[in-house]
mmCIF file of C-alpha atoms in Angstrom:
data_model
loop_
_atom_site.group_PDB
_atom_site.id
_atom_site.type_symbol
_atom_site.label_atom_id
_atom_site.label_comp_id
_atom_site.label_asym_id
_atom_site.label_seq_id
_atom_site.Cartn_x
_atom_site.Cartn_y
_atom_site.Cartn_z
ATOM 1 C CA MET K 240 1.549 11.884 20.228
ATOM 2 C CA ALA K 241 5.050 10.886 18.899
ATOM 3 C CA VAL K 242 7.300 13.249 16.864
ATOM 4 C CA ASP K 243 8.064 10.578 14.361
ATOM 5 C CA PRO K 244 4.586 9.739 12.411
ATOM 6 C CA VAL K 245 6.233 6.753 10.719
ATOM 7 C CA GLY K 246 7.431 5.254 14.070
ATOM 8 C CA GLN K 247 3.926 6.009 15.387
ATOM 9 C CA PHE K 248 2.096 4.288 12.417
ATOM 10 C CA ASN K 249 4.328 1.131 13.064
ATOM 11 C CA ALA K 250 3.470 1.200 16.682
ATOM 12 C CA TRP K 251 -0.302 1.351 15.933
ATOM 13 C CA LEU K 252 0.227 -1.420 13.284
ATOM 14 C CA ALA K 253 1.955 -3.578 15.913
ATOM 15 C CA GLU K 254 -0.888 -2.953 18.372
ATOM 16 C CA ALA K 255 -3.437 -3.719 15.553
ATOM 17 C CA ARG K 256 -1.615 -7.316 15.091
ATOM 18 C CA GLU K 257 -1.503 -7.778 18.766
ATOM 19 C CA ALA K 258 -5.364 -6.972 19.160
ATOM 20 C CA GLY K 259 -6.172 -9.456 16.441
ATOM 21 C CA VAL K 260 -7.320 -7.056 13.835
ATOM 22 C CA PRO K 261 -8.082 -8.907 10.688
ATOM 23 C CA LEU K 262 -5.616 -7.987 7.967
ATOM 24 C CA PRO K 263 -4.135 -4.823 9.790
ATOM 25 C CA GLU K 264 -1.857 -4.095 6.929
ATOM 26 C CA ALA K 265 -4.893 -3.621 4.584
ATOM 27 C CA MET K 266 -5.082 -0.025 2.926
ATOM 28 C CA THR K 267 -6.963 1.869 0.463
ATOM 29 C CA LEU K 268 -4.663 3.201 -2.376
ATOM 30 C CA ALA K 269 -5.983 6.192 -4.217
ATOM 31 C CA THR K 270 -4.385 7.196 -7.447
ATOM 32 C CA ALA K 271 -5.507 9.454 -10.283
ATOM 33 C CA ASP K 272 -4.943 9.456 -14.123
ATOM 34 C CA ALA K 273 -3.287 12.408 -15.987
ATOM 35 C CA SER K 274 -6.776 14.093 -16.289
ATOM 36 C CA GLY K 275 -7.023 13.891 -12.345
ATOM 37 C CA ARG K 276 -10.004 11.299 -12.572
ATOM 38 C CA PRO K 277 -9.478 9.317 -9.322
ATOM 39 C CA SER K 278 -9.787 5.777 -8.331
ATOM 40 C CA ALA K 279 -9.257 3.790 -5.259
ATOM 41 C CA ARG K 280 -8.923 0.156 -4.175
ATOM 42 C CA MET K 281 -7.749 -2.110 -1.302
ATOM 43 C CA LEU K 282 -4.393 -3.720 -1.138
ATOM 44 C CA LEU K 283 -1.855 -4.717 1.354
ATOM 45 C CA LEU K 284 1.073 -2.449 2.762
ATOM 46 C CA LYS K 285 4.253 -4.432 2.748
ATOM 47 C CA GLY K 286 6.258 -2.048 4.755
ATOM 48 C CA ALA K 287 6.725 1.364 6.318
ATOM 49 C CA ASP K 288 10.073 2.998 7.208
ATOM 50 C CA GLU K 289 11.953 6.309 6.834
ATOM 51 C CA ILE K 290 11.869 5.960 3.077
ATOM 52 C CA GLY K 291 8.233 5.330 2.670
ATOM 53 C CA PHE K 292 5.200 3.014 2.501
ATOM 54 C CA THR K 293 5.794 0.083 0.169
ATOM 55 C CA PHE K 294 3.319 -1.969 -1.804
ATOM 56 C CA PHE K 295 3.356 -4.278 -4.757
ATOM 57 C CA THR K 296 1.133 -4.734 -7.910
ATOM 58 C CA GLY K 297 1.123 -4.906 -11.682
ATOM 59 C CA TYR K 298 2.705 -2.190 -13.643
ATOM 60 C CA GLU K 299 0.210 -2.447 -16.407
ATOM 61 C CA SER K 300 -2.745 -2.614 -13.812
ATOM 62 C CA ARG K 301 -5.054 0.492 -13.865
ATOM 63 C CA LYS K 302 -3.262 1.616 -10.632
ATOM 64 C CA GLY K 303 0.124 1.039 -12.349
ATOM 65 C CA ARG K 304 -0.922 2.948 -15.543
ATOM 66 C CA GLU K 305 -2.321 5.690 -13.225
ATOM 67 C CA LEU K 306 0.856 6.011 -11.321
ATOM 68 C CA GLU K 307 2.899 6.138 -14.470
ATOM 69 C CA GLU K 308 0.861 9.063 -15.820
ATOM 70 C CA ASN K 309 0.484 10.884 -12.481
ATOM 71 C CA PRO K 310 3.126 9.640 -9.913
ATOM 72 C CA ARG K 311 1.297 10.696 -6.724
ATOM 73 C CA ALA K 312 -0.963 8.739 -4.426
ATOM 74 C CA ALA K 313 -2.739 8.684 -1.061
ATOM 75 C CA ILE K 314 -3.137 5.859 1.212
ATOM 76 C CA VAL K 315 -5.458 5.295 4.061
ATOM 77 C CA VAL K 316 -5.157 2.548 6.863
ATOM 78 C CA TYR K 317 -8.101 2.200 9.209
ATOM 79 C CA TRP K 318 -8.331 -0.079 12.485
ATOM 80 C CA ASN K 319 -11.971 0.279 13.282
ATOM 81 C CA GLU K 320 -11.455 -2.061 16.394
ATOM 82 C CA LEU K 321 -8.957 0.564 17.907
ATOM 83 C CA GLY K 322 -10.564 3.606 16.555
ATOM 84 C CA ARG K 323 -7.432 4.783 14.477
ATOM 85 C CA GLN K 324 -6.566 5.859 10.868
ATOM 86 C CA VAL K 325 -3.449 6.941 9.274
ATOM 87 C CA ARG K 326 -3.518 8.933 5.934
ATOM 88 C CA VAL K 327 -0.493 9.273 3.895
ATOM 89 C CA GLU K 328 0.137 11.576 0.697
ATOM 90 C CA GLY K 329 3.028 12.016 -1.398
ATOM 91 C CA PRO K 330 4.882 11.070 -4.621
ATOM 92 C CA VAL K 331 5.241 7.431 -5.693
ATOM 93 C CA ARG K 332 8.240 5.708 -7.372
ATOM 94 C CA ARG K 333 8.897 2.269 -8.574
ATOM 95 C CA LEU K 334 11.265 -0.026 -6.355
ATOM 96 C CA SER K 335 14.256 -1.397 -8.273
ATOM 97 C CA ALA K 336 14.073 -4.769 -10.027
ATOM 98 C CA GLU K 337 16.345 -6.249 -7.304
ATOM 99 C CA GLU K 338 14.226 -4.813 -4.599
ATOM 100 C CA SER K 339 10.899 -6.305 -6.380
ATOM 101 C CA ASP K 340 12.867 -9.694 -6.986
ATOM 102 C CA ALA K 341 13.758 -9.924 -3.290
ATOM 103 C CA TYR K 342 10.193 -9.481 -2.162
ATOM 104 C CA PHE K 343 8.739 -11.746 -4.873
ATOM 105 C CA GLU K 344 10.991 -14.516 -3.635
ATOM 106 C CA THR K 345 9.513 -14.387 -0.272
ATOM 107 C CA ARG K 346 5.986 -15.078 -1.351
ATOM 108 C CA PRO K 347 4.581 -18.597 -1.426
ATOM 109 C CA ALA K 348 4.902 -20.594 -4.723
ATOM 110 C CA ARG K 349 1.142 -20.436 -5.487
ATOM 111 C CA SER K 350 1.086 -16.634 -4.815
ATOM 112 C CA ARG K 351 3.987 -15.985 -7.248
ATOM 113 C CA ALA K 352 2.231 -18.181 -9.834
ATOM 114 C CA ALA K 353 -0.890 -16.025 -9.231
ATOM 115 C CA ALA K 354 0.790 -12.796 -9.754
ATOM 116 C CA ALA K 355 2.560 -14.142 -12.962
ATOM 117 C CA ALA K 356 -0.647 -15.605 -14.324
ATOM 118 C CA SER K 357 -2.792 -12.501 -13.836
ATOM 119 C CA ARG K 358 -2.631 -9.544 -16.255
ATOM 120 C CA GLN K 359 -4.143 -7.282 -13.693
ATOM 121 C CA SER K 360 -7.109 -5.151 -14.881
ATOM 122 C CA GLU K 361 -7.157 -6.672 -18.299
ATOM 123 C CA PRO K 362 -10.317 -8.463 -19.547
ATOM 124 C CA ILE K 363 -10.087 -12.226 -19.828
ATOM 125 C CA ALA K 364 -12.147 -14.639 -21.703
ATOM 126 C CA SER K 365 -12.913 -16.924 -18.713
ATOM 127 C CA ARG K 366 -11.909 -17.961 -15.292
ATOM 128 C CA GLU K 367 -10.695 -21.318 -16.794
ATOM 129 C CA GLU K 368 -8.250 -19.500 -18.957
ATOM 130 C CA LEU K 369 -6.709 -17.746 -15.780
ATOM 131 C CA GLU K 370 -6.592 -21.065 -13.888
ATOM 132 C CA ALA K 371 -5.083 -22.862 -16.829
ATOM 133 C CA GLU K 372 -2.235 -20.378 -16.933
ATOM 134 C CA PHE K 373 -1.735 -20.458 -13.206
ATOM 135 C CA GLU K 374 -1.570 -24.369 -13.283
ATOM 136 C CA ARG K 375 0.796 -24.124 -16.375
ATOM 137 C CA LEU K 376 3.190 -21.709 -14.502
ATOM 138 C CA LEU K 377 3.258 -24.120 -11.431
ATOM 139 C CA ALA K 378 3.910 -27.214 -13.502
ATOM 140 C CA GLU K 379 6.782 -25.431 -15.552
ATOM 141 C CA HIS K 380 8.503 -23.720 -12.706
ATOM 142 C CA GLU K 381 7.262 -25.601 -9.547
ATOM 143 C CA ASP K 382 8.400 -23.371 -6.385
ATOM 144 C CA ALA K 383 10.554 -21.078 -8.459
ATOM 145 C CA VAL K 384 7.909 -19.155 -10.503
ATOM 146 C CA PRO K 385 10.127 -15.926 -11.660
ATOM 147 C CA ARG K 386 8.619 -12.431 -11.175
ATOM 148 C CA PRO K 387 7.137 -11.136 -14.503
ATOM 149 C CA GLU K 388 8.700 -7.887 -15.585
ATOM 150 C CA ARG K 389 5.264 -6.266 -15.547
ATOM 151 C CA TRP K 390 4.925 -6.684 -11.610
ATOM 152 C CA GLY K 391 6.839 -5.082 -8.940
ATOM 153 C CA GLY K 392 6.929 -2.768 -5.963
ATOM 154 C CA TYR K 393 6.341 0.911 -5.415
ATOM 155 C CA VAL K 394 7.155 3.308 -2.495
ATOM 156 C CA LEU K 395 4.996 6.268 -1.509
ATOM 157 C CA GLU K 396 7.465 8.833 -0.120
ATOM 158 C CA PRO K 397 5.339 10.726 2.311
ATOM 159 C CA GLU K 398 5.080 14.293 2.297
ATOM 160 C CA THR K 399 2.044 14.574 4.626
ATOM 161 C CA ILE K 400 1.039 11.997 7.139
ATOM 162 C CA GLU K 401 -2.218 12.395 9.374
ATOM 163 C CA LEU K 402 -2.834 10.429 12.305
ATOM 164 C CA TRP K 403 -6.424 10.191 13.770
ATOM 165 C CA GLU K 404 -7.529 8.563 16.855
ATOM 166 C CA HIS K 405 -11.248 8.232 17.971
ATOM 167 C CA ARG K 406 -12.267 10.139 21.148
ATOM 168 C CA ASP K 407 -15.644 10.274 22.800
ATOM 169 C CA ASP K 408 -18.108 12.768 21.697
ATOM 170 C CA ARG K 409 -16.535 12.975 18.250
ATOM 171 C CA LEU K 410 -13.712 15.216 19.732
ATOM 172 C CA HIS K 411 -11.270 13.088 18.006
ATOM 173 C CA ASP K 412 -7.525 13.566 18.186
ATOM 174 C CA ARG K 413 -5.880 14.511 14.838
ATOM 175 C CA PHE K 414 -2.269 15.422 13.978
ATOM 176 C CA ARG K 415 -0.901 16.318 10.707
ATOM 177 C CA PHE K 416 2.723 15.913 9.960
ATOM 178 C CA THR K 417 4.260 17.746 6.991
ATOM 179 C CA ARG K 418 7.878 16.845 5.785
ATOM 180 C CA GLU K 419 10.385 19.628 6.428
ATOM 181 C CA GLY K 420 13.887 18.623 5.289
ATOM 182 C CA ASN K 421 14.942 15.617 7.270
ATOM 183 C CA GLY K 422 12.200 15.944 9.888
ATOM 184 C CA TRP K 423 8.575 16.752 10.321
ATOM 185 C CA ARG K 424 6.274 19.777 11.454
ATOM 186 C CA ARG K 425 3.476 18.643 13.670
ATOM 187 C CA GLU K 426 0.176 20.299 13.934
ATOM 188 C CA ARG K 427 -2.902 19.372 15.985
ATOM 189 C CA LEU K 428 -6.016 19.616 13.669
ATOM 190 C CA SER K 429 -9.586 20.243 14.830
ATOM 191 C CA PRO K 430 -11.758 16.861 14.389
#
């Protein structure tokens, strides 16, 4: 097992892509509100590096509100086909507007329009209302729909990363990495 858990994560992610795992960047994001009530949902991981694990969403969505109240989260990435999972826990902070803009501009025009049209987690009167706003934005901005201020990126700065790999007879390999200064302390865990 590697000494660098983020490097190991990225190696596993590359192997999942090469193996044809559907949506290998799909992850579960768990947050909690100020009272500690948890919630979890699936979304897409957009990057992992020495700074942290990056994702994008609506700031006014349920997860955005929970991260504002309680800026800590956990993610789980699971590749069933490879018998591997990675758990990450730590504080979460917003990316800068410039970082969010840079990512937003890489999205296809229709994806940008969808993000701008949706008031994530808010009730809507009908599907037609949502689609009308989507079409209005495309007609008004064509391929240059601007990033709404209510939407952007977050980075989960890992304090703990656990790498889990399936083994026969349920004697799985588990390693927990805990941040220590600029490095990591590695422990093998019982399955």
